[in-house]
Short mmCIF file of C-alpha atoms in Angstrom, two decimals:
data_model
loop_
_atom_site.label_atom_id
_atom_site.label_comp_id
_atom_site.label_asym_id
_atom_site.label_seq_id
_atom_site.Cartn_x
_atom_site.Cartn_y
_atom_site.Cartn_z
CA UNK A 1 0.00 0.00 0.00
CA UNK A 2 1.52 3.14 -0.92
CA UNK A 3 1.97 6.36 1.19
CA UNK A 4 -0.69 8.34 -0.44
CA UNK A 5 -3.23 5.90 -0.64
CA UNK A 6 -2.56 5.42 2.81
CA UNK A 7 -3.06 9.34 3.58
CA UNK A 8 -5.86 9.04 1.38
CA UNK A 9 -7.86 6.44 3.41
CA UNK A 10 -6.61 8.03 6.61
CA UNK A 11 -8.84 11.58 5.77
CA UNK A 12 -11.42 9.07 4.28
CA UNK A 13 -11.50 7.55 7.79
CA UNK A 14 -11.82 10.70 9.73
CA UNK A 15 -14.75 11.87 7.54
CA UNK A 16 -16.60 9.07 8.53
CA UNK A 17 -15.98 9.07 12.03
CA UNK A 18 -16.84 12.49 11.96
CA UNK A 19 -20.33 12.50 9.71
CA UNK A 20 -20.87 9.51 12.51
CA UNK A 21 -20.49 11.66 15.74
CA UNK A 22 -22.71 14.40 13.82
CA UNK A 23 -25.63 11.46 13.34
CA UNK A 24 -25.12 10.54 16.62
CA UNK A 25 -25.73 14.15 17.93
CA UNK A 26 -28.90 14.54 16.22
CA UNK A 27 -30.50 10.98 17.11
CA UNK A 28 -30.04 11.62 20.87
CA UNK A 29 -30.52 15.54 20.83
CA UNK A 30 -32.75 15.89 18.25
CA UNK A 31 -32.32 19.15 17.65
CA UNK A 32 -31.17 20.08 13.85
CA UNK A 33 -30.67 23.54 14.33
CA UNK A 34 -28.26 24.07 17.07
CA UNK A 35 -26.11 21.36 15.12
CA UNK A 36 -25.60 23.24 12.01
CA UNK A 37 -25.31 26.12 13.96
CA UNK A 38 -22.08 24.96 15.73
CA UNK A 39 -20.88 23.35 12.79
CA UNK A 40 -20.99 26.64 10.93
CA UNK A 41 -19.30 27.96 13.76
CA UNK A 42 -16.79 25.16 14.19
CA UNK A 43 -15.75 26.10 10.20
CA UNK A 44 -15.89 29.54 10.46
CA UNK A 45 -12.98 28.97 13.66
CA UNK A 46 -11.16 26.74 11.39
CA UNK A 47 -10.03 29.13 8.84
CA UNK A 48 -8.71 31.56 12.16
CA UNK A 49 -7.27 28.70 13.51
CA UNK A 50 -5.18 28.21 10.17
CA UNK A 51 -4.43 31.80 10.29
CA UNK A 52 -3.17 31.12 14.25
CA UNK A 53 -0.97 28.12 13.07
CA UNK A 54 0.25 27.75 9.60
CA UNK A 55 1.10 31.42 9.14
CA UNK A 56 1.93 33.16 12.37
CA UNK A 57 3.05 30.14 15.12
CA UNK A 58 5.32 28.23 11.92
CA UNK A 59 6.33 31.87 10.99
CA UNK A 60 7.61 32.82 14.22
CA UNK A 61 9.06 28.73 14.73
CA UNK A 62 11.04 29.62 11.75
CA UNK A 63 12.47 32.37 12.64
CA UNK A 64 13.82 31.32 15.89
CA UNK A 65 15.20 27.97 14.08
CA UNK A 66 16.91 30.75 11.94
CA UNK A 67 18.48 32.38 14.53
CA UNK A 68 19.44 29.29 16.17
CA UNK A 69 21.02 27.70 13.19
CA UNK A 70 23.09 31.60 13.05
CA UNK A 71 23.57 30.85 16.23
CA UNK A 72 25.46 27.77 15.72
CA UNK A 73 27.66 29.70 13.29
CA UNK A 74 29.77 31.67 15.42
CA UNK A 75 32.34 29.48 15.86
CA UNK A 76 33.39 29.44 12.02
CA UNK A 77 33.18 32.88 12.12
CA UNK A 78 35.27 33.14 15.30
CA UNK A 79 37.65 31.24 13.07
CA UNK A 80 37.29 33.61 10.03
CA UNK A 81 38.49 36.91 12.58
CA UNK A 82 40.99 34.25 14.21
CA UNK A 83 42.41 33.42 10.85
CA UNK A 84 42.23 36.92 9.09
CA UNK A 85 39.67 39.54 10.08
CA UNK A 86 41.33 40.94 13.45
CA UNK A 87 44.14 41.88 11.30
CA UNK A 88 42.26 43.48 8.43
CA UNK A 89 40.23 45.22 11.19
CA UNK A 90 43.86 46.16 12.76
CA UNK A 91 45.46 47.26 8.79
CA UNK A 92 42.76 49.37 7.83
CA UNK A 93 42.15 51.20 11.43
CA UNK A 94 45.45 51.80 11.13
CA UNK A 95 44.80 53.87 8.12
CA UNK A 96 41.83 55.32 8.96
CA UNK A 97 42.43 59.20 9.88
CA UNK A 98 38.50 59.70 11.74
CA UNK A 99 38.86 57.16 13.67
CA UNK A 100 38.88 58.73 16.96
CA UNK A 101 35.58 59.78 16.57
CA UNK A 102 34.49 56.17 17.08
CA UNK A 103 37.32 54.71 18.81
CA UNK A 104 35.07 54.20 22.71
CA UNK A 105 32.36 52.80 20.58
CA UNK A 106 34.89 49.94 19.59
CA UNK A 107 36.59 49.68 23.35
CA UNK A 108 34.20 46.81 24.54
CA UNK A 109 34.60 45.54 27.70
CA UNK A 110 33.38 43.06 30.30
CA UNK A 111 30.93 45.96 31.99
CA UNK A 112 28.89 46.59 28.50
CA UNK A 113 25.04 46.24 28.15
CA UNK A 114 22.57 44.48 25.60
CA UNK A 115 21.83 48.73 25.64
CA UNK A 116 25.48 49.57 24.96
CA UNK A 117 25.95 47.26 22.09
CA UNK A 118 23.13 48.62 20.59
CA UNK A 119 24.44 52.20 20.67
CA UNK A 120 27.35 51.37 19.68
CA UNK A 121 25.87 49.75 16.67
CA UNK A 122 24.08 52.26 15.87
CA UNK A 123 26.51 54.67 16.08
CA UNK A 124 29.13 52.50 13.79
CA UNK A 125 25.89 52.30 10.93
CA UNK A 126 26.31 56.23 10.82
CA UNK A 127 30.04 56.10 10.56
CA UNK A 128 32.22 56.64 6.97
CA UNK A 129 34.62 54.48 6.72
CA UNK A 130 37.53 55.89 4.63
CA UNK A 131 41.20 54.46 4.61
CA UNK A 132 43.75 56.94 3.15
CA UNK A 133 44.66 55.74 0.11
CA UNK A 134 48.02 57.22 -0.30
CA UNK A 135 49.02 55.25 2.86
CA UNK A 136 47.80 51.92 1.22
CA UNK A 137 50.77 49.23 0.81
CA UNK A 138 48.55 47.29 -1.65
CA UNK A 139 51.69 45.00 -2.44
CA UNK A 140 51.60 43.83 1.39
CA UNK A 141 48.04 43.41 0.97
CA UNK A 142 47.80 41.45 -1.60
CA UNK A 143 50.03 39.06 -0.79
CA UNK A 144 48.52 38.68 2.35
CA UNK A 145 45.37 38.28 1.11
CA UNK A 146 46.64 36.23 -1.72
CA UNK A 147 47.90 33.84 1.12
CA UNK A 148 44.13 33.68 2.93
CA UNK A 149 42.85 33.05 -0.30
CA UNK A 150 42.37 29.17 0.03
CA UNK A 151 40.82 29.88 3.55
CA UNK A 152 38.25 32.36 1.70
CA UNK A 153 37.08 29.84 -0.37
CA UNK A 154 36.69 26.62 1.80
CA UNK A 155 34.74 29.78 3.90
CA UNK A 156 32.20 30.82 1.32
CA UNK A 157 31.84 26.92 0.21
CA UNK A 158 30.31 26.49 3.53
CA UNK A 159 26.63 25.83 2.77
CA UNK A 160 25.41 26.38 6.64
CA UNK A 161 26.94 29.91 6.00
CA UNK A 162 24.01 31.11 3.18
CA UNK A 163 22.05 31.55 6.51
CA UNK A 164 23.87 34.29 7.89
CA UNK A 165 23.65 37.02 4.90
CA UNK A 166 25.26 39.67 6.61
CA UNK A 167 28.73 37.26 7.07
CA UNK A 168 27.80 35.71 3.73
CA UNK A 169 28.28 39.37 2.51
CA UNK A 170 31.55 40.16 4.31
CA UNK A 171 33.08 37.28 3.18
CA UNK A 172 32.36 38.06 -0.87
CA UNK A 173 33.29 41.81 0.08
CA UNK A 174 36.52 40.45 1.31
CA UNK A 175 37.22 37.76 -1.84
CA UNK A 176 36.65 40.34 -4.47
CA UNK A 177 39.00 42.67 -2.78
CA UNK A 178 41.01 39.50 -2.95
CA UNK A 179 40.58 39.05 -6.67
CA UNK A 180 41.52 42.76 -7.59
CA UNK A 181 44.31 42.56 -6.10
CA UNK A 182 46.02 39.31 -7.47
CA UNK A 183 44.43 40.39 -11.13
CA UNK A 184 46.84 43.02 -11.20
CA UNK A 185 50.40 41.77 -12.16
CA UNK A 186 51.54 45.63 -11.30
CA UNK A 187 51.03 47.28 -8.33
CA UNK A 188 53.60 49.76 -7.42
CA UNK A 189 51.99 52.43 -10.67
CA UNK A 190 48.57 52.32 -10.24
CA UNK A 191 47.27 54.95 -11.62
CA UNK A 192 45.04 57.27 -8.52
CA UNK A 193 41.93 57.01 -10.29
CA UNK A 194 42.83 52.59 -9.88
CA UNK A 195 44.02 53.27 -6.40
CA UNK A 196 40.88 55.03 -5.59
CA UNK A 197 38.72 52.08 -6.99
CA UNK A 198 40.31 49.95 -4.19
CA UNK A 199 40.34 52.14 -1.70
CA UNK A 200 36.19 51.68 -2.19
CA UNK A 201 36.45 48.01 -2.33
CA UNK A 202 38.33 48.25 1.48
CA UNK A 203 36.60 50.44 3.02
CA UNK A 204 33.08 48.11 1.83
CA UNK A 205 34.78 45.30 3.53
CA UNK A 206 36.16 47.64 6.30
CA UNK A 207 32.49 48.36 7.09
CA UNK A 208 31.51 44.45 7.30
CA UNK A 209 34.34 44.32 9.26
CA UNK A 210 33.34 46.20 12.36
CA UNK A 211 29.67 45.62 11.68
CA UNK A 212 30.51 41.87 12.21
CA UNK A 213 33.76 42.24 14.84
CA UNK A 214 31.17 43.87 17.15
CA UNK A 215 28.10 41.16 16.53
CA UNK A 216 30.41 38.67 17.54
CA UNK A 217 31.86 40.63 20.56
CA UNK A 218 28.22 40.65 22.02
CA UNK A 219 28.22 36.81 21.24
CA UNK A 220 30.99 35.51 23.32
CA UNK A 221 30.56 38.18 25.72
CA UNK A 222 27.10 36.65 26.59
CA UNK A 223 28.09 32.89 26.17
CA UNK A 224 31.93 32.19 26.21
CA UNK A 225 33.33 34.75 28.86
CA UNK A 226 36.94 33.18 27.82
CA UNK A 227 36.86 33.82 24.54
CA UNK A 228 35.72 37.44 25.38
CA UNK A 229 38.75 37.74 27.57
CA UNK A 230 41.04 36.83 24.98
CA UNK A 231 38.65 39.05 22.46
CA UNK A 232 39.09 42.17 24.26
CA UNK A 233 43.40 41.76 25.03
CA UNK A 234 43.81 41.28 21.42
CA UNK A 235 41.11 44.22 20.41
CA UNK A 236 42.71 45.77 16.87
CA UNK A 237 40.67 49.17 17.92
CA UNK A 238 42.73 50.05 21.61
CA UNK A 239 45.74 50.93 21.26
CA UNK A 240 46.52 49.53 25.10
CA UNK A 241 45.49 46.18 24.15
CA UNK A 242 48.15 43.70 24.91
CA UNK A 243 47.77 39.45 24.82
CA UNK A 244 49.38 39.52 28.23
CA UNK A 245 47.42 39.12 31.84
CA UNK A 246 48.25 41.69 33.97
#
C-alpha cells in the first residue's frame, strides 16, 4: 500500500468518524438547528485557527530555528576573525584618519550592556569608513590576502553559512578585494583614479568588518566569557590592548 493511498484512506476515515459523531448528535438531541449552527461555527474557527498556526506560530518557529542555526555559526566565524579579520580590522584602522571619533564605541569591555551594544551599533551604521589611500601598501596586501585566499574559499563553500547574509556578505566583500588585487600583475603604478577604486572596495569590507567584529563581541561576551577575555586583550581598535594578563 503506498503512502498516499494510505493518507488518502486516513482523511477518508476521519470523515466518517466524523459525519458519525454528527448522526449521533442529532439521534439523541434531536435538535437540527443548534447542530448546524455549531458546525458553521466550528468552520468559520477553522479558517482563524489556520491563520493562528500555519502562518503566524510556523512563521515565528522559523524564525527562531533561523536564529538558532546563526547561532550555531559563530564558531566558524570566530575562526574567520581568528584566521584573518582581526588583522584586516587592525590594517585598515590603522589607516583610517577619523577614527577617533568612534574609537570608545569599539573599546568593549566586560561591563557593557545588551543597551550599549546597541548604541554602539548604531553609532558605527552612521560612521564613513575611509582608509587613506596614499598610505595603502597594496603589495603587502595582496600578498597577504593572496595567502588567505584558500581559507576564503573553503569559507564561502560552507553551505550552513548562506544563513547568515550579513557574514555571507563580508566574506564576498573580502574575496573580491582579494581578486583585484592578485588580477593586477603591477602594483607599485597604479594609476590614482585605480588606487581610488580599491580604496572603495576596502573600506566596503572595512564596514563588514566592524559591523561583524562587534556582533560577535556581544556573542561571546554573553556565552563564552573566555573567549571574550582573549577578544578584548587582542582588540585591533585600543591601542593599550596587549595578549598579556596583567
Amino acid at each position: 500500500m503506498s503512502p498516499l493511498f494510505k493518507k488518502i484512506l486516513f482523511c477518508i476515515s476521519l470523515l466518517i468518524l466524523s459525519a458519525l459523531v454528527y448522526a449521533l448528535d442529532y439521534i439523541i438531541f434531536r435538535d437540527a438547528r443548534n447542530l448546524i449552527f455549531y458546525t458553521l461555527m466550528d468552520i468559520a474557527f477553522l479558517f482563524i485557527q489556520v491563520l493562528l498556526v500555519t502562518i503566524i506560530i510556523q512563521e515565528l518557529l522559523e524564525m527562531r530555528e533561523k536564529q538558532n542555526r546563526i547561532e550555531k555559526l559563530n564558531p566558524i566565524i570566530g575562526v574567520f576573525f581568528s584566521e584573518l579579520g582581526t588583522e584586516l580590522l587592525s590594517y585598515f584602522s590603522d589607516l583610517d584618519r577619523n577614527l577617533g571619533a568612534i574609537r570608545n564605541d569599539l573599546l568593549v569591555s566586560a561591563q557593557w550592556s545588551d543597551e550599549e551594544f546597541s548604541h554602539a551599533m548604531k553609532r558605527l551604521g552612521t560612521y564613513s569608513y575611509k582608509v587613506e589611500p596614499e598610505k595603502l601598501d597594496l603589495e603587502k596586501l595582496k600578498l597577504y590576502l593572496i595567502e588567505k585566499r584558500d581559507f576564503l574559499l573553503i569559507m564561502m563553500e560552507n553551505p550552513n553559512l548562506m544563513e547568515h547574509e550579513r557574514f555571507t556578505e563580508l566574506l564576498r566583500s573580502v574575496f573580491h578585494l582579494t581578486e583585484e588585487l592578485k588580477l593586477r600583475k603591477t602594483i607599485a603604478e597604479l594609476p590614482c583614479e585605480d588606487c581610488d577604486h580599491i580604496a572603495a572596495d576596502i573600506n566596503r569590507s572595512y564596514q563588514m568588518l566592524v559591523r561583524e567584529w562587534i556582533s560577535y563581541m556581544q556573542h561571546l561576551k554573553d556565552n563564552f566569557p573566555y573567549l571574550f577575555s582573549l577578544a578584548m586583550r587582542t582588540n585591533p581598535f585600543d591601542q593599550k590592548a596587549s595578549v598579556i594578563v596583567s
